[in-house]
Amino acid sequence: MSKKLGFRKALESRIKKSQVAAKKKAISIFTAMSVAHVDDEDQSPGEVRHVEKALPKGDFYTGQWSDNLPHGEGKYLWPDGCMYVGEWFKGKMMGKGEFSWPSGATYEGEFKSGYMDGKGTYTGFSGDTYKGSWVMNFKQGEGIYSYANGDRYEGQWRGGLQDGHGKYLWKNGNHYTGQWRNGLMSGNGTLIWSNGNKYDGSWEDGFPRGNGNFRWPDGSFYVGTWGKDGKDQSGSLPNNLDWDPQQMFLEDLKDCKVYPGEKLSILPSQKMPNWPAMAKKNEGRQRRLSKLHNHSSSSVVNDVFAASEGNSWVDDGSVWIPDPENSDTRAFRTPFKKMVKKQGQTISKGHKNYELMLNLQLGIRHSVGRPGPAISLDLKPSAFDPKEKVWTKFPPEGSKHTPPHQSCDFKWKDYCPLVFRTLRKLFNVDAADYMLSICGNDALRELSSPGKSGMFFYLTNDDKYMIKTMKKAEVKVLIRMLPAYYNHVRSFQNTLVTKFYGLHCVKLTGSAQKKVRFVIMENLFCTHYAIHRRFDLKGSSHGRTTCKPESEVDPTTTLKDLDLNYIFRLQKLWFQEFCRQVERDCDFLEQERIMDYSLLIGFHFREVSSPNDATEVVTPTGHQDPENEGTPQQPEANKDQLPADPSRPPSTRLGVNTPARVEKTVRKQDSEALVGEPTGVFCDVILFFGIIDILQDYDITKKLEHAYKSMQYDPTSISAVDPKQYSKRFRDFIFKVFVEDA
């Protein structure tokens, strides 16, 4: 306690000394210089000259001057010791500059309309430093904060607080990587202590909350539900371990407090002088603003309007209005903020498939949590035997191997469990994470409509995994090709074919005797980026259009071959690897007599300013609205940032987070070509793509479909063709759509 008091007194003494020194410096400048009054000199419109001017209230300006306003390079001094040195634009601090406080703190970086806005570095009086992005005086976007006590945070900020994905490193060696909200650990994240202990799971307001697992360095772990008060806590411990989960709240988290950063005594925008030449212009703006925002708080709105030249601030498609003058940065979010709705319908109690979801979650928890031998990537042929399946009964009252549950009586089947367990290891899927995603507190989401096959699709709440119901014939195809599939994905790390994680069946007992088979696979579009456009491409033309008017196409619409109006340009190395991998994957599918597969593509436009722009999303860079030049633009805390988890492989690989450019194309009328003519209009994108629907073999049904449709349509335009012909047509088309970016 005495150390803290001593540090505080020393800090106060240092601040007072620096304030006195700054005031003496300002007084000496004012008395030593011969200065002129603001309006003393005649100056022609637009002329820029160097001046030294004494201003009202004891302020002083020296630098370039035009139209009775600072314009160009200049220095501004306030009597209290604050100082700005840098660029000005029509009376505003605009461009690169440095602002210093009497305490000794400094900000060096970009300014917009008097606000710290853009890239900049703040160096505090106590030793804190922040280097990163700013929006209207707030840390916003990507940034690194080094605290005076030795802690460090690297990641995303919003409204001056840690918000989004980030990593916090304590000086004692503990570190947390994951999601943040309002300056606290919230969402999914991993905390690793310096002694090797690790918690991985859900957080809320700085504490574990919901599903999570605690691991010890020896490999033993506890999986369960967490709560600070202990009321909702449940889980199972290894037999040989005596440990209370509440110990983490009472002891382990004591040394994991987020260190408070410095608070600014006054903001640069609050020091902005009111120039007589700007008074009339500001008055007109405020009148326009009152008409636009007659239901909003006038003081807050006027402040934003003065800074942003009248533009509404939009974030994820909703209006929000920050209050830069409010010291409580939690007030930065307002009721204007709207939550982004996830795709699909949540399966809650009363849904027709609610019990099926419970059965699925119970089965997965049992299958994945069941102890097994050490995994070897060299599997014996017997592991792939179609007869290699495990049945488990799940009575509601529970059994020796299954827990009691609220669902109906059912039986659970695992197909080739050892193979899929090994595949999950091959694809770097952690068993505990897998269980939490599928079997956690959050319900699955059912996509709004089934696919063309009549099968249903479900998504986990974190979007990592997709679950698809299957026909018996598809199950047979997957089991038949499983040995070749395993060898292929093991041989080629960058394979584009669907990643399968599990194959299961639920059989309801009683009179229904219904069987539901399903496969768990990777969701290609699990990303922090907004997917603005998605295409399903086969290389055929018959029936390959969405048949939707442009006004009804939204980012969730899956467009087809005849809807395609882009060419994808990959950098040289990416393009070479893409071509090699498409050749390998098509050879594999052709050998397995598979057809009717497609390349699913989703992409994020890096320059889209609002989700509403997605109807015409090509926005070439380099053209800024001259009326908004130099004003704070839309805050983009998450723009082009895909958080990286250091415990996992790099997030950028072929088909995932792949950088590229798209070129807009136009299809000529009456043209039979699937690929349109290039227009020369480009845009930077992030690509996500993979080969899907790989479980359709060329069986008797497809052969009959081919014979029937060939009599009615051009045989080369239909999807149902021989696998060899299908593979060639698919490759030819894809290599026209994807080209090297010269």
PDB file of C-alpha atoms in Angstrom, residues 485-674:
ATOM      1  CA  TYR A 485     -10.182 -40.498 -49.278  1.00  0.00           C
ATOM      2  CA  TYR A 486      -8.000 -40.984 -46.188  1.00  0.00           C
ATOM      3  CA  ASN A 487      -4.856 -41.531 -48.270  1.00  0.00           C
ATOM      4  CA  HIS A 488      -5.652 -38.527 -50.454  1.00  0.00           C
ATOM      5  CA  VAL A 489      -6.188 -35.988 -47.645  1.00  0.00           C
ATOM      6  CA  ARG A 490      -3.172 -37.359 -45.811  1.00  0.00           C
ATOM      7  CA  SER A 491      -0.977 -36.943 -48.890  1.00  0.00           C
ATOM      8  CA  PHE A 492      -2.145 -33.446 -49.860  1.00  0.00           C
ATOM      9  CA  GLN A 493      -2.449 -30.932 -47.040  1.00  0.00           C
ATOM     10  CA  ASN A 494      -3.945 -28.295 -49.359  1.00  0.00           C
ATOM     11  CA  THR A 495      -6.668 -30.558 -50.736  1.00  0.00           C
ATOM     12  CA  LEU A 496      -9.870 -28.724 -51.627  1.00  0.00           C
ATOM     13  CA  VAL A 497     -12.227 -31.684 -51.129  1.00  0.00           C
ATOM     14  CA  THR A 498     -14.648 -31.577 -48.202  1.00  0.00           C
ATOM     15  CA  LYS A 499     -13.183 -32.406 -44.790  1.00  0.00           C
ATOM     16  CA  PHE A 500     -15.267 -35.088 -43.053  1.00  0.00           C
ATOM     17  CA  TYR A 501     -15.067 -35.401 -39.253  1.00  0.00           C
ATOM     18  CA  GLY A 502     -17.657 -38.033 -38.373  1.00  0.00           C
ATOM     19  CA  LEU A 503     -20.347 -40.346 -39.792  1.00  0.00           C
ATOM     20  CA  HIS A 504     -23.220 -41.349 -37.503  1.00  0.00           C
ATOM     21  CA  CYS A 505     -26.782 -42.625 -37.323  1.00  0.00           C
ATOM     22  CA  VAL A 506     -29.630 -42.064 -34.847  1.00  0.00           C
ATOM     23  CA  LYS A 507     -32.287 -44.776 -34.657  1.00  0.00           C
ATOM     24  CA  LEU A 508     -35.452 -43.967 -32.743  1.00  0.00           C
ATOM     25  CA  THR A 509     -36.894 -46.932 -30.847  1.00  0.00           C
ATOM     26  CA  GLY A 510     -40.579 -47.726 -30.438  1.00  0.00           C
ATOM     27  CA  SER A 511     -43.174 -47.630 -33.202  1.00  0.00           C
ATOM     28  CA  ALA A 512     -41.378 -45.011 -35.322  1.00  0.00           C
ATOM     29  CA  GLN A 513     -38.141 -46.992 -35.913  1.00  0.00           C
ATOM     30  CA  LYS A 514     -36.873 -43.985 -37.870  1.00  0.00           C
ATOM     31  CA  LYS A 515     -33.219 -43.805 -38.929  1.00  0.00           C
ATOM     32  CA  VAL A 516     -31.437 -40.515 -39.501  1.00  0.00           C
ATOM     33  CA  ARG A 517     -27.918 -40.696 -40.942  1.00  0.00           C
ATOM     34  CA  PHE A 518     -25.677 -37.647 -40.956  1.00  0.00           C
ATOM     35  CA  VAL A 519     -22.116 -36.555 -41.599  1.00  0.00           C
ATOM     36  CA  ILE A 520     -20.188 -33.803 -39.788  1.00  0.00           C
ATOM     37  CA  MET A 521     -17.924 -31.734 -41.983  1.00  0.00           C
ATOM     38  CA  GLU A 522     -16.012 -28.459 -42.203  1.00  0.00           C
ATOM     39  CA  ASN A 523     -17.934 -25.254 -42.845  1.00  0.00           C
ATOM     40  CA  LEU A 524     -16.010 -23.438 -45.584  1.00  0.00           C
ATOM     41  CA  PHE A 525     -17.369 -20.056 -44.544  1.00  0.00           C
ATOM     42  CA  CYS A 526     -16.373 -20.099 -40.889  1.00  0.00           C
ATOM     43  CA  THR A 527     -14.689 -16.708 -40.820  1.00  0.00           C
ATOM     44  CA  HIS A 528     -14.760 -13.321 -39.135  1.00  0.00           C
ATOM     45  CA  TYR A 529     -15.142 -11.759 -42.567  1.00  0.00           C
ATOM     46  CA  ALA A 530     -18.569 -11.005 -43.976  1.00  0.00           C
ATOM     47  CA  ILE A 531     -19.137 -13.166 -47.061  1.00  0.00           C
ATOM     48  CA  HIS A 532     -20.544 -10.746 -49.642  1.00  0.00           C
ATOM     49  CA  ARG A 533     -20.987 -13.180 -52.547  1.00  0.00           C
ATOM     50  CA  ARG A 534     -21.106 -16.967 -52.914  1.00  0.00           C
ATOM     51  CA  PHE A 535     -21.164 -19.162 -56.010  1.00  0.00           C
ATOM     52  CA  ASP A 536     -21.689 -22.895 -56.643  1.00  0.00           C
ATOM     53  CA  LEU A 537     -19.881 -23.733 -59.911  1.00  0.00           C
ATOM     54  CA  LYS A 538     -20.011 -27.007 -61.877  1.00  0.00           C
ATOM     55  CA  GLY A 539     -19.098 -26.041 -65.433  1.00  0.00           C
ATOM     56  CA  SER A 540     -22.506 -26.998 -66.827  1.00  0.00           C
ATOM     57  CA  SER A 541     -25.211 -24.646 -68.077  1.00  0.00           C
ATOM     58  CA  HIS A 542     -28.567 -26.471 -68.013  1.00  0.00           C
ATOM     59  CA  GLY A 543     -30.568 -25.194 -65.035  1.00  0.00           C
ATOM     60  CA  ARG A 544     -27.510 -23.476 -63.625  1.00  0.00           C
ATOM     61  CA  THR A 545     -29.055 -20.154 -62.622  1.00  0.00           C
ATOM     62  CA  THR A 546     -30.633 -18.940 -59.401  1.00  0.00           C
ATOM     63  CA  CYS A 547     -33.627 -17.368 -61.188  1.00  0.00           C
ATOM     64  CA  LYS A 548     -33.781 -14.476 -58.723  1.00  0.00           C
ATOM     65  CA  PRO A 549     -34.111 -10.810 -59.638  1.00  0.00           C
ATOM     66  CA  GLU A 550     -31.080  -8.731 -58.682  1.00  0.00           C
ATOM     67  CA  SER A 551     -33.093  -6.956 -55.969  1.00  0.00           C
ATOM     68  CA  GLU A 552     -33.658 -10.265 -54.125  1.00  0.00           C
ATOM     69  CA  VAL A 553     -30.025 -11.415 -54.223  1.00  0.00           C
ATOM     70  CA  ASP A 554     -28.348 -10.980 -50.835  1.00  0.00           C
ATOM     71  CA  PRO A 555     -25.051 -12.212 -49.319  1.00  0.00           C
ATOM     72  CA  THR A 556     -26.691 -15.524 -48.273  1.00  0.00           C
ATOM     73  CA  THR A 557     -27.879 -16.321 -51.828  1.00  0.00           C
ATOM     74  CA  THR A 558     -25.877 -19.068 -53.531  1.00  0.00           C
ATOM     75  CA  LEU A 559     -25.481 -18.095 -57.182  1.00  0.00           C
ATOM     76  CA  LYS A 560     -24.642 -20.537 -60.000  1.00  0.00           C
ATOM     77  CA  ASP A 561     -22.685 -20.809 -63.240  1.00  0.00           C
ATOM     78  CA  LEU A 562     -24.937 -18.623 -65.401  1.00  0.00           C
ATOM     79  CA  ASP A 563     -25.019 -15.971 -62.636  1.00  0.00           C
ATOM     80  CA  LEU A 564     -21.230 -15.682 -62.525  1.00  0.00           C
ATOM     81  CA  ASN A 565     -19.984 -12.205 -63.390  1.00  0.00           C
ATOM     82  CA  TYR A 566     -16.395 -12.294 -62.085  1.00  0.00           C
ATOM     83  CA  ILE A 567     -12.972 -13.691 -62.935  1.00  0.00           C
ATOM     84  CA  PHE A 568     -10.760 -14.567 -59.963  1.00  0.00           C
ATOM     85  CA  ARG A 569      -7.136 -13.470 -60.207  1.00  0.00           C
ATOM     86  CA  LEU A 570      -4.656 -15.235 -57.902  1.00  0.00           C
ATOM     87  CA  GLN A 571      -1.057 -14.272 -57.241  1.00  0.00           C
ATOM     88  CA  LYS A 572       1.448 -16.432 -59.089  1.00  0.00           C
ATOM     89  CA  LEU A 573       2.352 -18.851 -56.282  1.00  0.00           C
ATOM     90  CA  TRP A 574      -1.276 -19.222 -55.170  1.00  0.00           C
ATOM     91  CA  PHE A 575      -2.384 -19.809 -58.763  1.00  0.00           C
ATOM     92  CA  GLN A 576       0.239 -22.492 -59.373  1.00  0.00           C
ATOM     93  CA  GLU A 577      -0.707 -24.350 -56.207  1.00  0.00           C
ATOM     94  CA  PHE A 578      -4.416 -23.961 -57.031  1.00  0.00           C
ATOM     95  CA  CYS A 579      -3.966 -25.543 -60.482  1.00  0.00           C
ATOM     96  CA  ARG A 580      -1.913 -28.432 -59.094  1.00  0.00           C
ATOM     97  CA  GLN A 581      -4.442 -29.139 -56.348  1.00  0.00           C
ATOM     98  CA  VAL A 582      -7.503 -28.999 -58.628  1.00  0.00           C
ATOM     99  CA  GLU A 583      -5.776 -31.518 -60.930  1.00  0.00           C
ATOM    100  CA  ARG A 584      -5.019 -33.856 -57.999  1.00  0.00           C
ATOM    101  CA  ASP A 585      -8.503 -33.607 -56.506  1.00  0.00           C
ATOM    102  CA  CYS A 586     -10.241 -34.157 -59.851  1.00  0.00           C
ATOM    103  CA  ASP A 587      -8.046 -37.187 -60.565  1.00  0.00           C
ATOM    104  CA  PHE A 588      -9.019 -38.635 -57.188  1.00  0.00           C
ATOM    105  CA  LEU A 589     -12.748 -38.065 -57.737  1.00  0.00           C
ATOM    106  CA  GLU A 590     -12.591 -39.450 -61.255  1.00  0.00           C
ATOM    107  CA  GLN A 591     -10.886 -42.621 -60.023  1.00  0.00           C
ATOM    108  CA  GLU A 592     -13.630 -43.039 -57.411  1.00  0.00           C
ATOM    109  CA  ARG A 593     -16.317 -42.656 -60.126  1.00  0.00           C
ATOM    110  CA  ILE A 594     -17.659 -39.473 -58.487  1.00  0.00           C
ATOM    111  CA  MET A 595     -19.512 -36.762 -60.437  1.00  0.00           C
ATOM    112  CA  ASP A 596     -21.904 -33.863 -59.866  1.00  0.00           C
ATOM    113  CA  TYR A 597     -19.489 -32.134 -57.458  1.00  0.00           C
ATOM    114  CA  SER A 598     -18.965 -28.370 -57.529  1.00  0.00           C
ATOM    115  CA  LEU A 599     -16.583 -25.647 -56.438  1.00  0.00           C
ATOM    116  CA  LEU A 600     -18.185 -23.551 -53.703  1.00  0.00           C
ATOM    117  CA  ILE A 601     -16.739 -20.022 -53.600  1.00  0.00           C
ATOM    118  CA  GLY A 602     -17.359 -17.249 -51.121  1.00  0.00           C
ATOM    119  CA  PHE A 603     -15.564 -13.942 -51.010  1.00  0.00           C
ATOM    120  CA  HIS A 604     -15.272 -10.796 -48.958  1.00  0.00           C
ATOM    121  CA  PHE A 605     -14.813  -7.433 -50.678  1.00  0.00           C
ATOM    122  CA  ARG A 606     -12.170  -5.496 -48.783  1.00  0.00           C
ATOM    123  CA  GLU A 607     -13.556  -2.115 -49.843  1.00  0.00           C
ATOM    124  CA  VAL A 608     -17.295  -2.504 -49.155  1.00  0.00           C
ATOM    125  CA  SER A 609     -18.410   0.340 -46.885  1.00  0.00           C
ATOM    126  CA  SER A 610     -21.761  -1.155 -45.918  1.00  0.00           C
ATOM    127  CA  PRO A 611     -23.626  -4.453 -46.284  1.00  0.00           C
ATOM    128  CA  ASN A 612     -26.200  -2.529 -48.313  1.00  0.00           C
ATOM    129  CA  ASP A 613     -23.577  -2.070 -51.015  1.00  0.00           C
ATOM    130  CA  ALA A 614     -23.525  -5.800 -51.682  1.00  0.00           C
ATOM    131  CA  THR A 615     -26.022  -5.427 -54.536  1.00  0.00           C
ATOM    132  CA  GLU A 616     -23.288  -3.591 -56.449  1.00  0.00           C
ATOM    133  CA  VAL A 617     -20.191  -4.551 -54.587  1.00  0.00           C
ATOM    134  CA  VAL A 618     -17.370  -3.764 -56.997  1.00  0.00           C
ATOM    135  CA  THR A 619     -15.784  -0.626 -55.547  1.00  0.00           C
ATOM    136  CA  PRO A 620     -12.466   0.224 -57.207  1.00  0.00           C
ATOM    137  CA  THR A 621     -10.100   1.912 -54.785  1.00  0.00           C
ATOM    138  CA  GLY A 622      -8.480   5.284 -55.163  1.00  0.00           C
ATOM    139  CA  HIS A 623     -11.592   7.417 -55.662  1.00  0.00           C
ATOM    140  CA  GLN A 624     -12.625   9.355 -52.566  1.00  0.00           C
ATOM    141  CA  ASP A 625     -15.557  11.704 -52.315  1.00  0.00           C
ATOM    142  CA  PRO A 626     -13.925  15.169 -52.337  1.00  0.00           C
ATOM    143  CA  GLU A 627     -16.596  16.508 -49.967  1.00  0.00           C
ATOM    144  CA  ASN A 628     -15.566  13.966 -47.310  1.00  0.00           C
ATOM    145  CA  GLU A 629     -11.829  14.291 -47.862  1.00  0.00           C
ATOM    146  CA  GLY A 630      -9.936  14.418 -44.587  1.00  0.00           C
ATOM    147  CA  THR A 631     -12.922  13.608 -42.382  1.00  0.00           C
ATOM    148  CA  PRO A 632     -13.222  10.562 -40.094  1.00  0.00           C
ATOM    149  CA  GLN A 633     -14.644   7.730 -42.144  1.00  0.00           C
ATOM    150  CA  GLN A 634     -16.546   4.584 -41.151  1.00  0.00           C
ATOM    151  CA  PRO A 635     -14.851   2.843 -38.205  1.00  0.00           C
ATOM    152  CA  GLU A 636     -13.720  -0.575 -39.351  1.00  0.00           C
ATOM    153  CA  ALA A 637     -12.381  -2.337 -36.297  1.00  0.00           C
ATOM    154  CA  ASN A 638     -12.666  -5.735 -37.909  1.00  0.00           C
ATOM    155  CA  LYS A 639     -11.863  -4.743 -41.480  1.00  0.00           C
ATOM    156  CA  ASP A 640      -9.595  -7.248 -43.135  1.00  0.00           C
ATOM    157  CA  GLN A 641      -8.578  -8.809 -39.854  1.00  0.00           C
ATOM    158  CA  LEU A 642      -8.744 -12.535 -39.434  1.00  0.00           C
ATOM    159  CA  PRO A 643      -7.614 -13.325 -35.897  1.00  0.00           C
ATOM    160  CA  ALA A 644      -4.830 -15.859 -35.675  1.00  0.00           C
ATOM    161  CA  ASP A 645      -4.612 -18.472 -32.954  1.00  0.00           C
ATOM    162  CA  PRO A 646      -0.929 -19.250 -32.317  1.00  0.00           C
ATOM    163  CA  SER A 647      -1.819 -22.745 -31.115  1.00  0.00           C
ATOM    164  CA  ARG A 648      -3.197 -23.623 -34.553  1.00  0.00           C
ATOM    165  CA  PRO A 649      -1.682 -23.772 -38.051  1.00  0.00           C
ATOM    166  CA  PRO A 650      -1.531 -20.490 -40.018  1.00  0.00           C
ATOM    167  CA  SER A 651      -5.007 -19.219 -40.890  1.00  0.00           C
ATOM    168  CA  THR A 652      -4.102 -18.508 -44.509  1.00  0.00           C
ATOM    169  CA  ARG A 653      -4.000 -21.550 -46.776  1.00  0.00           C
ATOM    170  CA  LEU A 654      -5.309 -22.497 -50.174  1.00  0.00           C
ATOM    171  CA  GLY A 655      -9.065 -21.989 -50.096  1.00  0.00           C
ATOM    172  CA  VAL A 656      -9.096 -20.324 -46.667  1.00  0.00           C
ATOM    173  CA  ASN A 657      -8.429 -16.607 -46.270  1.00  0.00           C
ATOM    174  CA  THR A 658      -6.738 -16.580 -49.695  1.00  0.00           C
ATOM    175  CA  PRO A 659      -5.906 -13.056 -50.991  1.00  0.00           C
ATOM    176  CA  ALA A 660      -6.981 -12.339 -54.567  1.00  0.00           C
ATOM    177  CA  ARG A 661      -8.467  -9.804 -56.982  1.00  0.00           C
ATOM    178  CA  VAL A 662     -11.721 -10.135 -58.870  1.00  0.00           C
ATOM    179  CA  GLU A 663     -12.426  -8.609 -62.258  1.00  0.00           C
ATOM    180  CA  LYS A 664     -15.992  -7.811 -63.217  1.00  0.00           C
ATOM    181  CA  THR A 665     -17.239  -9.510 -66.402  1.00  0.00           C
ATOM    182  CA  VAL A 666     -20.210  -8.957 -68.684  1.00  0.00           C
ATOM    183  CA  ARG A 667     -21.906 -11.767 -70.614  1.00  0.00           C
ATOM    184  CA  LYS A 668     -22.924 -10.792 -74.117  1.00  0.00           C
ATOM    185  CA  GLN A 669     -26.479 -11.437 -75.203  1.00  0.00           C
ATOM    186  CA  ASP A 670     -27.020 -14.747 -77.017  1.00  0.00           C
ATOM    187  CA  SER A 671     -23.503 -15.851 -76.021  1.00  0.00           C
ATOM    188  CA  GLU A 672     -23.118 -19.532 -75.121  1.00  0.00           C
ATOM    189  CA  ALA A 673     -19.902 -18.926 -73.179  1.00  0.00           C
ATOM    190  CA  LEU A 674     -20.159 -19.446 -69.411  1.00  0.00           C
TER     191      LEU A 674
END
